[in-house]
Amino acid sequence: MKSKAGKRPLMPADLLAQLEETARGALQDIEESADSEDLATKRTEVLGRGGVLNQALKHLAELPQPERGDVGRRANEVKATLEKAFAARREALETSLLEMQLRQEALDVTLPGRPPVRGRIHPANQTLRQILRIWAEMGFQVYRSREVETDELNFGLLNMPPYHPARDQWDTFYTTNPQVLLRTHTSPGQIHVMRERAPQPIRVVLPGMCYRYEQVTARSEIQFNQVEGLAVGRRITFADLKGTLTAFARRLFGAQVATRFRAAHFPFTEPSAEMDVECFVCGGVGCPVCKGTGWLEVLGSGMVHPTVLNNGGYDPAQFSGFAFGMGPERLTMLKHRIEDIRYFWSNDLRFLEQF
Ligand code: PHE
């Protein structure tokens, strides 16, 4: 025997015993592991490259054949058994974890839901839409026109040459180019639509934002909506203007509402008129809302001035038309008795949520 003195040569029985001992211990550990993390650590300790199983087989090579083969076979069996035991335990642990989570994190479907906050349409836009709906019923198309205009379209072509005093009424915001400005009214849209459609007849409404260089007060803002209207054709008369605008007022304010037309002046219409409706707060008797007059002003209007027709490409000898302009914010103020126009664009939810 060539073994060192004092050391007994390795016997297959020793190795086998060690193998069985390792297997028993490992199976016990598997059974006792608390969770899959713990189990994974144990698996490395047992089956890993430096694990106890490999440790136990470290001296396998020292055995003579055929014992080496016998022990090796048994080692492979033990390894397979342990692999299976680890996998089974892992699955069991995962299943019980999932069951626990399902139990703990269960959705209580009997709880009332959280309602999403719903937005709403701005009060000025509510009125704007109502106005457009009425005009649509009466055969007026919506025509969109730009907010940034030239001096010529906002004033000049509307019969307000540079020296015209009426321009003072409509002071506005200019860009760095003094010929380009923010429109003070939707009326320049009249020129756009006429130039596009001439010589076809026209029935359009032109909604949109307008701007004025004003001191902001309870009654005047630097920006506001307008709805312009324009009808152009042959043999359109002032009677058409009165009839159409009265029909509109009845649809907006109620079939019983009384209207009246007062002479007015606009450079781009001749003759011009402002339409009032009977005060619906006091029924015409006189109250603070109508300032004691019994009437509320709703819009400006008139027969399109021949010069404007001409500028739009219509021969005033053959064509005529009427135009009007109204302010949705102003109408909303009348309808809901809002006393300050600044509420519309100050973004105060306490105001907006009331509509
Ligand atoms: N553009 C006028 C204004 O802003 C209103 C108007 C429109 C009057 C059309 C007559 C015809 O006050």
Short mmCIF file of C-alpha atoms and ligand atoms in Angstrom, two decimals:
data_model
loop_
_atom_site.label_atom_id
_atom_site.label_comp_id
_atom_site.label_asym_id
_atom_site.label_seq_id
_atom_site.Cartn_x
_atom_site.Cartn_y
_atom_site.Cartn_z
CA MET A 1 0.00 0.00 0.00
CA LYS A 2 1.38 3.34 -0.96
CA SER A 3 -0.72 5.44 1.40
CA LYS A 4 0.84 7.80 3.89
CA ALA A 5 1.49 6.49 7.34
CA GLY A 6 -1.41 6.85 9.80
CA LYS A 7 -3.96 7.50 7.16
CA ARG A 8 -6.41 4.79 6.28
CA PRO A 9 -6.92 4.39 2.50
CA LEU A 10 -10.22 5.73 1.18
CA MET A 11 -12.93 3.06 0.97
CA PRO A 12 -15.95 3.18 -1.36
CA ALA A 13 -18.16 2.58 1.65
CA ASP A 14 -16.92 5.81 3.23
CA LEU A 15 -17.77 7.82 0.17
CA LEU A 16 -21.17 6.24 -0.15
CA ALA A 17 -21.92 6.91 3.49
CA GLN A 18 -20.87 10.53 3.08
CA LEU A 19 -23.05 10.83 -0.03
CA GLU A 20 -26.11 9.49 1.77
CA GLU A 21 -25.43 11.73 4.74
CA THR A 22 -25.21 14.77 2.46
CA ALA A 23 -28.44 13.79 0.71
CA ARG A 24 -30.34 13.39 3.96
CA GLY A 25 -29.15 16.75 5.26
CA ALA A 26 -30.03 18.46 1.99
CA LEU A 27 -33.53 16.99 1.88
CA GLN A 28 -34.08 18.18 5.41
CA ASP A 29 -32.89 21.70 4.46
CA ILE A 30 -35.17 21.76 1.44
CA GLU A 31 -38.11 20.82 3.58
CA GLU A 32 -37.31 23.54 6.11
CA SER A 33 -36.51 26.43 3.75
CA ALA A 34 -38.84 29.35 4.42
CA ASP A 35 -38.97 31.06 1.03
CA SER A 36 -37.60 30.77 -2.49
CA GLU A 37 -34.66 33.06 -1.71
CA ASP A 38 -33.61 30.88 1.18
CA LEU A 39 -34.11 27.84 -1.05
CA ALA A 40 -31.92 29.28 -3.81
CA THR A 41 -29.09 29.90 -1.33
CA LYS A 42 -29.34 26.31 -0.08
CA ARG A 43 -29.35 25.01 -3.63
CA THR A 44 -26.02 26.69 -4.33
CA GLU A 45 -24.66 25.33 -1.05
CA VAL A 46 -25.62 21.78 -1.99
CA LEU A 47 -25.47 21.53 -5.78
CA GLY A 48 -23.16 24.43 -6.61
CA ARG A 49 -19.68 23.94 -7.95
CA GLY A 50 -18.14 24.24 -4.49
CA GLY A 51 -21.22 22.71 -2.84
CA VAL A 52 -21.29 19.88 -0.33
CA LEU A 53 -22.13 17.28 -2.96
CA ASN A 54 -19.02 18.02 -4.96
CA GLN A 55 -17.04 18.19 -1.73
CA ALA A 56 -18.24 14.70 -0.89
CA LEU A 57 -17.11 13.43 -4.29
CA LYS A 58 -13.76 15.20 -4.23
CA HIS A 59 -11.92 11.97 -3.65
CA LEU A 60 -13.90 9.93 -6.14
CA ALA A 61 -10.95 9.89 -8.53
CA GLU A 62 -8.83 8.15 -5.90
CA LEU A 63 -11.05 5.07 -5.95
CA PRO A 64 -10.12 2.13 -8.08
CA GLN A 65 -12.39 0.87 -10.82
CA PRO A 66 -15.06 -0.60 -10.80
CA GLU A 67 -15.98 0.91 -7.38
CA ARG A 68 -15.44 4.37 -8.84
CA GLY A 69 -18.20 3.66 -11.36
CA ASP A 70 -20.61 2.39 -8.71
CA VAL A 71 -20.13 5.38 -6.45
CA GLY A 72 -20.33 7.73 -9.45
CA ARG A 73 -23.67 6.25 -10.54
CA ARG A 74 -25.04 6.58 -7.03
CA ALA A 75 -23.79 10.16 -6.94
CA ASN A 76 -25.69 10.97 -10.13
CA GLU A 77 -28.86 9.45 -8.70
CA VAL A 78 -28.52 11.49 -5.52
CA LYS A 79 -27.92 14.62 -7.59
CA ALA A 80 -31.04 13.99 -9.70
CA THR A 81 -33.14 13.34 -6.61
CA LEU A 82 -31.97 16.57 -5.00
CA GLU A 83 -32.55 18.58 -8.20
CA LYS A 84 -36.11 17.30 -8.30
CA ALA A 85 -36.66 18.02 -4.62
CA PHE A 86 -35.40 21.60 -5.03
CA ALA A 87 -37.66 22.21 -8.05
CA ALA A 88 -40.71 20.77 -6.31
CA ARG A 89 -40.09 22.83 -3.19
CA ARG A 90 -39.60 26.00 -5.24
CA GLU A 91 -42.86 25.50 -7.02
CA ALA A 92 -44.67 24.86 -3.73
CA LEU A 93 -43.19 28.00 -2.19
CA GLU A 94 -44.13 30.15 -5.19
CA THR A 95 -47.65 28.83 -5.26
CA SER A 96 -48.23 29.55 -1.60
CA LEU A 97 -46.72 33.04 -2.00
CA LEU A 98 -49.04 33.77 -4.91
CA GLU A 99 -52.02 32.50 -2.94
CA MET A 100 -51.09 34.72 -0.03
CA GLN A 101 -50.68 37.77 -2.26
CA LEU A 102 -54.00 37.13 -3.94
CA ARG A 103 -55.61 36.93 -0.55
CA GLN A 104 -53.92 40.06 0.83
CA GLU A 105 -54.11 42.28 -2.26
CA ALA A 106 -57.60 41.30 -3.30
CA LEU A 107 -59.57 44.09 -5.02
CA ASP A 108 -62.60 45.09 -3.06
CA VAL A 109 -65.02 45.59 -5.92
CA THR A 110 -67.73 46.70 -3.53
CA LEU A 111 -65.89 50.00 -2.86
CA PRO A 112 -67.48 52.94 -4.68
CA GLY A 113 -65.35 54.17 -7.60
CA ARG A 114 -63.60 57.52 -7.74
CA PRO A 115 -65.43 59.64 -10.32
CA PRO A 116 -63.07 61.40 -12.75
CA VAL A 117 -63.29 65.18 -12.67
CA ARG A 118 -65.24 66.27 -15.70
CA GLY A 119 -64.43 69.44 -17.54
CA ARG A 120 -67.12 71.64 -18.96
CA ILE A 121 -67.55 74.09 -21.77
CA HIS A 122 -66.63 77.68 -20.96
CA PRO A 123 -69.75 79.85 -20.47
CA ALA A 124 -68.77 82.13 -23.36
CA ASN A 125 -68.36 79.09 -25.63
CA GLN A 126 -71.70 77.69 -24.49
CA THR A 127 -73.39 80.86 -25.70
CA LEU A 128 -71.24 80.92 -28.83
CA ARG A 129 -72.33 77.39 -29.72
CA GLN A 130 -75.96 78.22 -29.05
CA ILE A 131 -75.71 81.26 -31.34
CA LEU A 132 -74.04 79.23 -34.12
CA ARG A 133 -76.69 76.52 -33.79
CA ILE A 134 -79.46 79.04 -34.33
CA TRP A 135 -77.76 80.59 -37.37
CA ALA A 136 -77.10 77.13 -38.79
CA GLU A 137 -80.83 76.42 -38.64
CA MET A 138 -81.39 79.62 -40.59
CA GLY A 139 -78.94 78.61 -43.29
CA PHE A 140 -75.79 80.47 -42.24
CA GLN A 141 -72.46 78.66 -42.61
CA VAL A 142 -69.57 79.19 -40.20
CA TYR A 143 -66.65 80.98 -41.83
CA ARG A 144 -63.37 81.14 -39.89
CA SER A 145 -61.24 84.19 -40.32
CA ARG A 146 -57.80 85.14 -38.97
CA GLU A 147 -57.21 87.01 -35.70
CA VAL A 148 -54.06 88.75 -36.91
CA GLU A 149 -55.07 91.21 -39.60
CA THR A 150 -53.68 94.00 -41.71
CA ASP A 151 -54.64 97.59 -41.05
CA GLU A 152 -56.20 97.61 -44.50
CA LEU A 153 -58.61 94.75 -43.78
CA ASN A 154 -59.47 95.75 -40.23
CA PHE A 155 -60.06 99.40 -41.18
CA GLY A 156 -59.30 100.60 -44.70
CA LEU A 157 -61.43 98.22 -46.76
CA LEU A 158 -64.23 98.64 -44.20
CA ASN A 159 -64.52 102.29 -45.21
CA MET A 160 -62.24 103.60 -42.48
CA PRO A 161 -59.30 105.32 -44.18
CA PRO A 162 -56.32 106.28 -41.95
CA TYR A 163 -57.74 109.70 -41.08
CA HIS A 164 -61.18 108.34 -40.14
CA PRO A 165 -62.24 109.33 -36.59
CA ALA A 166 -64.11 106.04 -36.12
CA ARG A 167 -60.73 104.34 -35.74
CA ASP A 168 -60.46 105.90 -32.27
CA GLN A 169 -63.30 103.67 -31.17
CA TRP A 170 -61.33 100.58 -32.11
CA ASP A 171 -57.80 101.14 -30.84
CA THR A 172 -55.90 97.87 -30.84
CA PHE A 173 -52.60 96.03 -30.37
CA TYR A 174 -50.09 96.48 -33.16
CA THR A 175 -47.27 94.13 -34.04
CA THR A 176 -43.76 95.48 -34.70
CA ASN A 177 -45.07 96.06 -38.21
CA PRO A 178 -47.56 98.96 -37.86
CA GLN A 179 -49.57 97.56 -40.77
CA VAL A 180 -50.22 94.28 -38.90
CA LEU A 181 -52.50 94.21 -35.87
CA LEU A 182 -54.85 92.09 -33.78
CA ARG A 183 -58.35 92.51 -35.22
CA THR A 184 -60.66 94.75 -33.24
CA HIS A 185 -63.78 93.10 -34.62
CA THR A 186 -64.77 90.17 -36.82
CA SER A 187 -65.83 92.53 -39.62
CA PRO A 188 -62.61 92.12 -41.71
CA GLY A 189 -63.89 88.56 -42.25
CA GLN A 190 -66.62 90.12 -44.40
CA ILE A 191 -63.96 91.20 -46.93
CA HIS A 192 -62.26 87.77 -46.85
CA VAL A 193 -65.45 85.84 -47.49
CA MET A 194 -66.72 88.22 -50.19
CA ARG A 195 -63.44 88.11 -52.09
CA GLU A 196 -63.52 84.33 -51.92
CA ARG A 197 -67.16 83.89 -52.96
CA ALA A 198 -67.96 86.81 -55.33
CA PRO A 199 -70.25 86.85 -57.26
CA GLN A 200 -72.00 83.98 -55.40
CA PRO A 201 -74.66 84.83 -52.80
CA ILE A 202 -73.38 84.64 -49.21
CA ARG A 203 -74.91 83.64 -45.91
CA VAL A 204 -72.24 83.17 -43.24
CA VAL A 205 -71.50 83.75 -39.58
CA LEU A 206 -67.94 84.54 -38.52
CA PRO A 207 -67.11 83.69 -34.91
CA GLY A 208 -63.87 84.43 -33.10
CA MET A 209 -61.69 86.35 -30.71
CA CYS A 210 -61.21 90.11 -31.03
CA TYR A 211 -58.81 92.44 -29.24
CA ARG A 212 -58.93 96.04 -28.15
CA TYR A 213 -56.48 98.30 -26.42
CA GLU A 214 -58.79 99.27 -23.60
CA GLN A 215 -58.63 99.94 -19.95
CA VAL A 216 -59.91 96.71 -18.39
CA THR A 217 -63.03 97.40 -16.38
CA ALA A 218 -66.18 95.56 -15.34
CA ARG A 219 -67.63 96.40 -18.76
CA SER A 220 -64.65 96.18 -21.11
CA GLU A 221 -61.95 93.57 -21.66
CA ILE A 222 -58.94 93.56 -23.97
CA GLN A 223 -60.14 90.35 -25.58
CA PHE A 224 -63.63 89.00 -26.27
CA ASN A 225 -65.54 86.94 -28.79
CA GLN A 226 -67.73 88.28 -31.55
CA VAL A 227 -70.07 86.60 -33.96
CA GLU A 228 -70.31 88.49 -37.22
CA GLY A 229 -73.03 87.76 -39.74
CA LEU A 230 -73.15 88.54 -43.43
CA ALA A 231 -75.77 88.02 -46.12
CA VAL A 232 -75.08 89.22 -49.67
CA GLY A 233 -77.27 88.69 -52.72
CA ARG A 234 -79.68 90.36 -55.10
CA ARG A 235 -82.61 92.35 -53.69
CA ILE A 236 -81.70 91.92 -50.03
CA THR A 237 -83.42 94.73 -48.13
CA PHE A 238 -83.53 96.27 -44.69
CA ALA A 239 -86.76 94.32 -44.14
CA ASP A 240 -84.70 91.10 -44.51
CA LEU A 241 -82.28 92.41 -41.90
CA LYS A 242 -85.07 93.20 -39.44
CA GLY A 243 -86.94 89.95 -40.05
CA THR A 244 -83.85 87.76 -39.82
CA LEU A 245 -82.48 89.40 -36.68
CA THR A 246 -85.89 89.34 -35.00
CA ALA A 247 -86.23 85.63 -35.80
CA PHE A 248 -82.78 85.08 -34.28
CA ALA A 249 -83.69 87.01 -31.10
CA ARG A 250 -86.84 84.93 -30.67
CA ARG A 251 -84.86 81.72 -30.94
CA LEU A 252 -82.24 82.91 -28.47
CA PHE A 253 -84.43 84.68 -25.91
CA GLY A 254 -87.86 83.10 -26.40
CA ALA A 255 -90.72 83.41 -28.87
CA GLN A 256 -92.42 86.22 -26.93
CA VAL A 257 -89.45 88.60 -26.82
CA ALA A 258 -90.00 92.10 -28.16
CA THR A 259 -87.25 93.74 -30.23
CA ARG A 260 -86.57 97.25 -31.41
CA PHE A 261 -84.09 98.79 -33.84
CA ARG A 262 -82.37 102.07 -33.03
CA ALA A 263 -80.53 104.14 -35.61
CA ALA A 264 -76.78 103.89 -35.15
CA HIS A 265 -73.59 104.55 -37.08
CA PHE A 266 -70.91 102.22 -38.40
CA PRO A 267 -68.62 103.28 -41.27
CA PHE A 268 -69.11 99.93 -43.02
CA THR A 269 -72.93 99.83 -42.99
CA GLU A 270 -75.53 102.30 -44.25
CA PRO A 271 -78.08 102.60 -42.80
CA SER A 272 -76.97 101.17 -39.46
CA ALA A 273 -79.03 100.01 -36.50
CA GLU A 274 -78.58 98.54 -33.08
CA MET A 275 -81.03 95.91 -31.97
CA ASP A 276 -82.42 95.86 -28.43
CA VAL A 277 -84.54 93.18 -26.81
CA GLU A 278 -87.05 93.90 -24.12
CA CYS A 279 -85.39 93.48 -20.72
CA PHE A 280 -86.15 89.94 -19.64
CA VAL A 281 -85.34 90.73 -16.04
CA CYS A 282 -88.08 93.31 -15.49
CA GLY A 283 -90.23 92.65 -18.57
CA GLY A 284 -89.67 96.18 -19.87
CA VAL A 285 -90.71 98.08 -16.77
CA GLY A 286 -87.20 99.27 -15.97
CA CYS A 287 -84.67 97.82 -13.51
CA PRO A 288 -80.94 98.04 -12.64
CA VAL A 289 -80.01 95.47 -15.32
CA CYS A 290 -81.49 97.58 -18.13
CA LYS A 291 -80.62 100.77 -16.25
CA GLY A 292 -84.24 101.77 -16.11
CA THR A 293 -84.74 101.79 -19.89
CA GLY A 294 -86.63 98.49 -20.22
CA TRP A 295 -84.38 97.49 -23.13
CA LEU A 296 -81.10 95.58 -23.51
CA GLU A 297 -78.73 96.20 -26.43
CA VAL A 298 -77.78 92.93 -28.16
CA LEU A 299 -76.06 93.71 -31.43
CA GLY A 300 -74.96 96.18 -34.07
CA SER A 301 -76.11 95.81 -37.67
CA GLY A 302 -76.77 97.52 -40.95
CA MET A 303 -76.94 97.27 -44.73
CA VAL A 304 -73.47 96.58 -46.14
CA HIS A 305 -72.01 99.90 -47.34
CA PRO A 306 -71.66 100.12 -51.15
CA THR A 307 -67.94 100.85 -50.78
CA VAL A 308 -67.51 97.66 -48.74
CA LEU A 309 -69.49 95.61 -51.28
CA ASN A 310 -67.23 97.02 -53.94
CA ASN A 311 -64.09 96.19 -51.96
CA GLY A 312 -65.39 92.64 -51.63
CA GLY A 313 -65.87 92.32 -55.39
CA TYR A 314 -69.65 92.82 -55.61
CA ASP A 315 -71.20 95.50 -57.82
CA PRO A 316 -73.39 97.58 -55.44
CA ALA A 317 -75.74 98.36 -58.35
CA GLN A 318 -76.66 94.67 -58.54
CA PHE A 319 -75.96 93.33 -55.07
CA SER A 320 -76.94 94.31 -51.58
CA GLY A 321 -76.61 92.72 -48.18
CA PHE A 322 -76.82 93.09 -44.45
CA ALA A 323 -74.29 92.50 -41.70
CA PHE A 324 -74.39 92.29 -37.94
CA GLY A 325 -72.08 91.72 -35.01
CA MET A 326 -72.73 90.53 -31.47
CA GLY A 327 -70.70 89.60 -28.40
CA PRO A 328 -71.29 86.17 -26.81
CA GLU A 329 -69.78 87.31 -23.48
CA ARG A 330 -72.10 90.29 -23.37
CA LEU A 331 -75.09 88.06 -24.17
CA THR A 332 -73.98 85.59 -21.49
CA MET A 333 -73.79 88.47 -19.00
CA LEU A 334 -77.33 89.48 -19.83
CA LYS A 335 -78.61 85.92 -19.66
CA HIS A 336 -77.03 85.08 -16.30
CA ARG A 337 -76.88 88.63 -14.87
CA ILE A 338 -73.08 88.53 -14.59
CA GLU A 339 -71.98 91.97 -13.46
CA ASP A 340 -68.29 91.87 -14.40
CA ILE A 341 -66.86 90.86 -17.81
CA ARG A 342 -63.43 90.18 -16.25
CA TYR A 343 -64.72 86.90 -14.80
CA PHE A 344 -64.64 85.32 -18.25
CA TRP A 345 -60.86 85.22 -18.65
CA SER A 346 -59.64 85.32 -15.05
CA ASN A 347 -59.87 81.50 -14.84
CA ASP A 348 -61.51 81.42 -11.45
CA LEU A 349 -63.08 77.98 -11.04
CA ARG A 350 -65.61 79.36 -8.57
CA PHE A 351 -67.04 81.34 -11.48
CA LEU A 352 -66.60 78.75 -14.23
CA GLU A 353 -68.13 75.88 -12.23
CA GLN A 354 -71.44 77.69 -12.05
CA PHE A 355 -72.20 77.08 -15.72
N1 PHE B 1 -67.99 95.45 -36.05
C1 PHE B 1 -68.92 96.17 -35.23
C2 PHE B 1 -68.33 96.32 -33.84
O1 PHE B 1 -67.35 95.71 -33.54
C3 PHE B 1 -70.26 95.48 -35.16
C4 PHE B 1 -70.97 95.45 -36.49
C5 PHE B 1 -70.80 94.39 -37.32
C6 PHE B 1 -71.84 96.47 -36.85
C7 PHE B 1 -71.43 94.35 -38.56
C8 PHE B 1 -72.48 96.43 -38.05
C9 PHE B 1 -72.28 95.39 -38.90
O2 PHE B 1 -68.84 97.04 -33.02
#
